[in-house]
Amino acid sequence: MREVLSLETPIKPGEVTACVGGGTRGGSAIAKIVGSNAAQNSKFDNTVTMWVFEEMVDGRKLTDIINTDHENVKYLPGHKLPPNVLAVAELVDAAKEADILVFVIPHQFIGRVCDTMKGKIKSDALGMSLIKGVDEGPDGLKLISDVIQEKLSITMSVLMGANIANEVADEKFCETTIGCKNTEHGALLKELMQTSNFRVTVVEESDVVEICGALKNIVAVGAGFCDGLGFGDNTKAAVIRLGLMEMIAFARIFCTAGPVSSATFLESCGVADLITTCYGGRNRKVAEAFAKGGKSIEELEKEMLNGQKLQGPATASEVHVILKNKNLLDKFPLFNAVYQICYQGHPVTEFIKCLQNHPEHM
């Protein structure tokens, strides 16, 4: 690792540059924080690049709109971005000079993105993933941060928490969790991310932090089913609790880096993110509409999300394969029920019946 990213020696002013990859709603909200902090902290280069998928909006290129009007009118309208955030349409151009790469894209696209970047970025860059999802590897679970690390050969950390993008952009107080095994890197990333209204806690269990960020979207789909079917708060609370039990059990089976601490689930990445997503996230919203009937998940995603991707059903599908290969499906009835409803035509009205015989202890 270069000295520029080591806190054992002084970092010269402006030596650390940052790139936010993914100019959608979440990426723009994070770019607002990173841009503001970079402008105020002499450790960081003033310019923060943000990779934006180029598209036309009212006859203008989205990158031109962002760089001229300092607003992502497509994905985060009504929120001004710092003028030092530079929207770049070409991924490699945005990332090639960055010391810190922040990944904020749907997890379905990460393989293609990494293939484009491979060999064209700094070999000693630090990566931080905000991507909520998992992948299937030959041995079962594969974390998205592991996919990035293997493809790009860079050191990875993760950031997960109760961070709905609009509220982050509104600068409403919230918390988040950085999972980072290296204390020095964690401190530097905290400096890049923390504001008075975006409080950061750093923990070492990065794999558990990432698992929480992925699995809570499956639970949120179940919470949305409850809302769409007209069940009350008692039922929804039960679904959230049972979902949390499955999240903890899954982590204890598949996180092999060391003992899984229950304390990590009490951080923002755990119970806080789970509650927020089950009440306010897009997975809950689309699942509610699905449960009310008439349209498929795919149709609702296109209709309701303005180009954003839905993570819960896709993660449920990947988790289903992982659990099936380990003969563990019966141990995770909530995860399995979400998969069956989304992909196998199982009636959504049967969702609660799938949970009534949930194991009391996991």
JSON list of N, CA and C in Angstrom, two decimals, residues 122-161:
[
{"chain": "A", "resi": 122, "resn": "LYS", "atom": "N", "xyz": [-5.48, 2.48, -10.27]},
{"chain": "A", "resi": 122, "resn": "LYS", "atom": "CA", "xyz": [-4.29, 2.38, -9.43]},
{"chain": "A", "resi": 122, "resn": "LYS", "atom": "C", "xyz": [-4.29, 1.06, -8.68]},
{"chain": "A", "resi": 123, "resn": "SER", "atom": "N", "xyz": [-3.17, 0.37, -8.71]},
{"chain": "A", "resi": 123, "resn": "SER", "atom": "CA", "xyz": [-3.09, -0.95, -8.09]},
{"chain": "A", "resi": 123, "resn": "SER", "atom": "C", "xyz": [-3.20, -0.89, -6.57]},
{"chain": "A", "resi": 124, "resn": "ASP", "atom": "N", "xyz": [-2.93, 0.28, -5.98]},
{"chain": "A", "resi": 124, "resn": "ASP", "atom": "CA", "xyz": [-2.98, 0.42, -4.53]},
{"chain": "A", "resi": 124, "resn": "ASP", "atom": "C", "xyz": [-4.21, 1.20, -4.07]},
{"chain": "A", "resi": 125, "resn": "ALA", "atom": "N", "xyz": [-5.20, 1.31, -4.92]},
{"chain": "A", "resi": 125, "resn": "ALA", "atom": "CA", "xyz": [-6.42, 2.02, -4.54]},
{"chain": "A", "resi": 125, "resn": "ALA", "atom": "C", "xyz": [-7.16, 1.27, -3.44]},
{"chain": "A", "resi": 126, "resn": "LEU", "atom": "N", "xyz": [-7.89, 2.02, -2.63]},
{"chain": "A", "resi": 126, "resn": "LEU", "atom": "CA", "xyz": [-8.80, 1.42, -1.66]},
{"chain": "A", "resi": 126, "resn": "LEU", "atom": "C", "xyz": [-10.20, 1.42, -2.26]},
{"chain": "A", "resi": 127, "resn": "GLY", "atom": "N", "xyz": [-10.91, 0.31, -2.08]},
{"chain": "A", "resi": 127, "resn": "GLY", "atom": "CA", "xyz": [-12.28, 0.24, -2.54]},
{"chain": "A", "resi": 127, "resn": "GLY", "atom": "C", "xyz": [-13.24, 0.17, -1.36]},
{"chain": "A", "resi": 128, "resn": "MET", "atom": "N", "xyz": [-14.40, 0.78, -1.53]},
{"chain": "A", "resi": 128, "resn": "MET", "atom": "CA", "xyz": [-15.45, 0.68, -0.52]},
{"chain": "A", "resi": 128, "resn": "MET", "atom": "C", "xyz": [-16.78, 0.42, -1.23]},
{"chain": "A", "resi": 129, "resn": "SER", "atom": "N", "xyz": [-17.41, -0.68, -0.88]},
{"chain": "A", "resi": 129, "resn": "SER", "atom": "CA", "xyz": [-18.64, -1.09, -1.55]},
{"chain": "A", "resi": 129, "resn": "SER", "atom": "C", "xyz": [-19.86, -0.73, -0.72]},
{"chain": "A", "resi": 130, "resn": "LEU", "atom": "N", "xyz": [-20.83, -0.08, -1.36]},
{"chain": "A", "resi": 130, "resn": "LEU", "atom": "CA", "xyz": [-22.14, 0.18, -0.77]},
{"chain": "A", "resi": 130, "resn": "LEU", "atom": "C", "xyz": [-23.20, -0.71, -1.41]},
{"chain": "A", "resi": 131, "resn": "ILE", "atom": "N", "xyz": [-22.75, -1.75, -2.12]},
{"chain": "A", "resi": 131, "resn": "ILE", "atom": "CA", "xyz": [-23.63, -2.59, -2.92]},
{"chain": "A", "resi": 131, "resn": "ILE", "atom": "C", "xyz": [-24.32, -3.63, -2.03]},
{"chain": "A", "resi": 132, "resn": "LYS", "atom": "N", "xyz": [-25.64, -3.69, -2.13]},
{"chain": "A", "resi": 132, "resn": "LYS", "atom": "CA", "xyz": [-26.44, -4.59, -1.30]},
{"chain": "A", "resi": 132, "resn": "LYS", "atom": "C", "xyz": [-26.78, -5.85, -2.09]},
{"chain": "A", "resi": 133, "resn": "GLY", "atom": "N", "xyz": [-26.04, -6.92, -1.88]},
{"chain": "A", "resi": 133, "resn": "GLY", "atom": "CA", "xyz": [-26.31, -8.17, -2.59]},
{"chain": "A", "resi": 133, "resn": "GLY", "atom": "C", "xyz": [-25.23, -9.19, -2.31]},
{"chain": "A", "resi": 134, "resn": "VAL", "atom": "N", "xyz": [-25.45, -10.41, -2.79]},
{"chain": "A", "resi": 134, "resn": "VAL", "atom": "CA", "xyz": [-24.45, -11.47, -2.69]},
{"chain": "A", "resi": 134, "resn": "VAL", "atom": "C", "xyz": [-24.35, -12.17, -4.03]},
{"chain": "A", "resi": 135, "resn": "ASP", "atom": "N", "xyz": [-23.32, -12.97, -4.19]},
{"chain": "A", "resi": 135, "resn": "ASP", "atom": "CA", "xyz": [-23.12, -13.72, -5.42]},
{"chain": "A", "resi": 135, "resn": "ASP", "atom": "C", "xyz": [-22.96, -15.19, -5.07]},
{"chain": "A", "resi": 136, "resn": "GLU", "atom": "N", "xyz": [-23.10, -16.02, -6.07]},
{"chain": "A", "resi": 136, "resn": "GLU", "atom": "CA", "xyz": [-22.92, -17.46, -5.87]},
{"chain": "A", "resi": 136, "resn": "GLU", "atom": "C", "xyz": [-21.52, -17.85, -6.34]},
{"chain": "A", "resi": 137, "resn": "GLY", "atom": "N", "xyz": [-20.75, -18.44, -5.44]},
{"chain": "A", "resi": 137, "resn": "GLY", "atom": "CA", "xyz": [-19.43, -18.92, -5.81]},
{"chain": "A", "resi": 137, "resn": "GLY", "atom": "C", "xyz": [-19.41, -20.44, -5.79]},
{"chain": "A", "resi": 138, "resn": "PRO", "atom": "N", "xyz": [-18.32, -21.05, -6.24]},
{"chain": "A", "resi": 138, "resn": "PRO", "atom": "CA", "xyz": [-18.22, -22.51, -6.28]},
{"chain": "A", "resi": 138, "resn": "PRO", "atom": "C", "xyz": [-18.34, -23.15, -4.90]},
{"chain": "A", "resi": 139, "resn": "ASP", "atom": "N", "xyz": [-18.00, -22.39, -3.85]},
{"chain": "A", "resi": 139, "resn": "ASP", "atom": "CA", "xyz": [-18.09, -22.91, -2.49]},
{"chain": "A", "resi": 139, "resn": "ASP", "atom": "C", "xyz": [-19.31, -22.37, -1.74]},
{"chain": "A", "resi": 140, "resn": "GLY", "atom": "N", "xyz": [-20.24, -21.76, -2.48]},
{"chain": "A", "resi": 140, "resn": "GLY", "atom": "CA", "xyz": [-21.43, -21.21, -1.84]},
{"chain": "A", "resi": 140, "resn": "GLY", "atom": "C", "xyz": [-21.45, -19.70, -1.92]},
{"chain": "A", "resi": 141, "resn": "LEU", "atom": "N", "xyz": [-21.51, -19.06, -0.76]},
{"chain": "A", "resi": 141, "resn": "LEU", "atom": "CA", "xyz": [-21.63, -17.62, -0.68]},
{"chain": "A", "resi": 141, "resn": "LEU", "atom": "C", "xyz": [-20.38, -16.91, -1.19]},
{"chain": "A", "resi": 142, "resn": "LYS", "atom": "N", "xyz": [-20.61, -15.85, -1.94]},
{"chain": "A", "resi": 142, "resn": "LYS", "atom": "CA", "xyz": [-19.51, -14.97, -2.34]},
{"chain": "A", "resi": 142, "resn": "LYS", "atom": "C", "xyz": [-19.99, -13.53, -2.18]},
{"chain": "A", "resi": 143, "resn": "LEU", "atom": "N", "xyz": [-19.29, -12.78, -1.35]},
{"chain": "A", "resi": 143, "resn": "LEU", "atom": "CA", "xyz": [-19.66, -11.40, -1.11]},
{"chain": "A", "resi": 143, "resn": "LEU", "atom": "C", "xyz": [-19.27, -10.53, -2.30]},
{"chain": "A", "resi": 144, "resn": "ILE", "atom": "N", "xyz": [-20.03, -9.47, -2.51]},
{"chain": "A", "resi": 144, "resn": "ILE", "atom": "CA", "xyz": [-19.73, -8.57, -3.62]},
{"chain": "A", "resi": 144, "resn": "ILE", "atom": "C", "xyz": [-18.36, -7.92, -3.44]},
{"chain": "A", "resi": 145, "resn": "SER", "atom": "N", "xyz": [-18.00, -7.61, -2.20]},
{"chain": "A", "resi": 145, "resn": "SER", "atom": "CA", "xyz": [-16.67, -7.03, -1.96]},
{"chain": "A", "resi": 145, "resn": "SER", "atom": "C", "xyz": [-15.57, -8.01, -2.35]},
{"chain": "A", "resi": 146, "resn": "ASP", "atom": "N", "xyz": [-15.83, -9.31, -2.15]},
{"chain": "A", "resi": 146, "resn": "ASP", "atom": "CA", "xyz": [-14.85, -10.33, -2.56]},
{"chain": "A", "resi": 146, "resn": "ASP", "atom": "C", "xyz": [-14.75, -10.40, -4.08]},
{"chain": "A", "resi": 147, "resn": "VAL", "atom": "N", "xyz": [-15.88, -10.27, -4.76]},
{"chain": "A", "resi": 147, "resn": "VAL", "atom": "CA", "xyz": [-15.87, -10.27, -6.22]},
{"chain": "A", "resi": 147, "resn": "VAL", "atom": "C", "xyz": [-15.02, -9.11, -6.73]},
{"chain": "A", "resi": 148, "resn": "ILE", "atom": "N", "xyz": [-15.23, -7.93, -6.17]},
{"chain": "A", "resi": 148, "resn": "ILE", "atom": "CA", "xyz": [-14.46, -6.75, -6.59]},
{"chain": "A", "resi": 148, "resn": "ILE", "atom": "C", "xyz": [-12.98, -6.94, -6.28]},
{"chain": "A", "resi": 149, "resn": "GLN", "atom": "N", "xyz": [-12.68, -7.42, -5.08]},
{"chain": "A", "resi": 149, "resn": "GLN", "atom": "CA", "xyz": [-11.29, -7.60, -4.68]},
{"chain": "A", "resi": 149, "resn": "GLN", "atom": "C", "xyz": [-10.57, -8.59, -5.58]},
{"chain": "A", "resi": 150, "resn": "GLU", "atom": "N", "xyz": [-11.24, -9.68, -5.93]},
{"chain": "A", "resi": 150, "resn": "GLU", "atom": "CA", "xyz": [-10.60, -10.68, -6.78]},
{"chain": "A", "resi": 150, "resn": "GLU", "atom": "C", "xyz": [-10.40, -10.17, -8.21]},
{"chain": "A", "resi": 151, "resn": "LYS", "atom": "N", "xyz": [-11.38, -9.45, -8.72]},
{"chain": "A", "resi": 151, "resn": "LYS", "atom": "CA", "xyz": [-11.29, -8.97, -10.10]},
{"chain": "A", "resi": 151, "resn": "LYS", "atom": "C", "xyz": [-10.31, -7.82, -10.26]},
{"chain": "A", "resi": 152, "resn": "LEU", "atom": "N", "xyz": [-10.24, -6.93, -9.26]},
{"chain": "A", "resi": 152, "resn": "LEU", "atom": "CA", "xyz": [-9.42, -5.73, -9.39]},
{"chain": "A", "resi": 152, "resn": "LEU", "atom": "C", "xyz": [-8.15, -5.77, -8.55]},
{"chain": "A", "resi": 153, "resn": "SER", "atom": "N", "xyz": [-8.01, -6.76, -7.68]},
{"chain": "A", "resi": 153, "resn": "SER", "atom": "CA", "xyz": [-6.83, -6.90, -6.82]},
{"chain": "A", "resi": 153, "resn": "SER", "atom": "C", "xyz": [-6.59, -5.66, -5.97]},
{"chain": "A", "resi": 154, "resn": "ILE", "atom": "N", "xyz": [-7.67, -5.12, -5.40]},
{"chain": "A", "resi": 154, "resn": "ILE", "atom": "CA", "xyz": [-7.56, -3.98, -4.50]},
{"chain": "A", "resi": 154, "resn": "ILE", "atom": "C", "xyz": [-8.14, -4.35, -3.14]},
{"chain": "A", "resi": 155, "resn": "THR", "atom": "N", "xyz": [-7.73, -3.62, -2.11]},
{"chain": "A", "resi": 155, "resn": "THR", "atom": "CA", "xyz": [-8.23, -3.83, -0.75]},
{"chain": "A", "resi": 155, "resn": "THR", "atom": "C", "xyz": [-9.64, -3.25, -0.63]},
{"chain": "A", "resi": 156, "resn": "MET", "atom": "N", "xyz": [-10.55, -4.05, -0.07]},
{"chain": "A", "resi": 156, "resn": "MET", "atom": "CA", "xyz": [-11.96, -3.64, -0.02]},
{"chain": "A", "resi": 156, "resn": "MET", "atom": "C", "xyz": [-12.47, -3.46, 1.42]},
{"chain": "A", "resi": 157, "resn": "SER", "atom": "N", "xyz": [-13.36, -2.49, 1.57]},
{"chain": "A", "resi": 157, "resn": "SER", "atom": "CA", "xyz": [-14.15, -2.31, 2.77]},
{"chain": "A", "resi": 157, "resn": "SER", "atom": "C", "xyz": [-15.60, -2.16, 2.32]},
{"chain": "A", "resi": 158, "resn": "VAL", "atom": "N", "xyz": [-16.52, -2.06, 3.29]},
{"chain": "A", "resi": 158, "resn": "VAL", "atom": "CA", "xyz": [-17.93, -1.91, 2.94]},
{"chain": "A", "resi": 158, "resn": "VAL", "atom": "C", "xyz": [-18.57, -0.83, 3.81]},
{"chain": "A", "resi": 159, "resn": "LEU", "atom": "N", "xyz": [-19.65, -0.26, 3.31]},
{"chain": "A", "resi": 159, "resn": "LEU", "atom": "CA", "xyz": [-20.45, 0.70, 4.08]},
{"chain": "A", "resi": 159, "resn": "LEU", "atom": "C", "xyz": [-21.91, 0.32, 3.93]},
{"chain": "A", "resi": 160, "resn": "MET", "atom": "N", "xyz": [-22.58, 0.07, 5.05]},
{"chain": "A", "resi": 160, "resn": "MET", "atom": "CA", "xyz": [-23.98, -0.31, 5.05]},
{"chain": "A", "resi": 160, "resn": "MET", "atom": "C", "xyz": [-24.67, 0.38, 6.23]},
{"chain": "A", "resi": 161, "resn": "GLY", "atom": "N", "xyz": [-25.93, 0.75, 6.05]},
{"chain": "A", "resi": 161, "resn": "GLY", "atom": "CA", "xyz": [-26.65, 1.35, 7.17]},
{"chain": "A", "resi": 161, "resn": "GLY", "atom": "C", "xyz": [-28.04, 1.79, 6.78]}
]
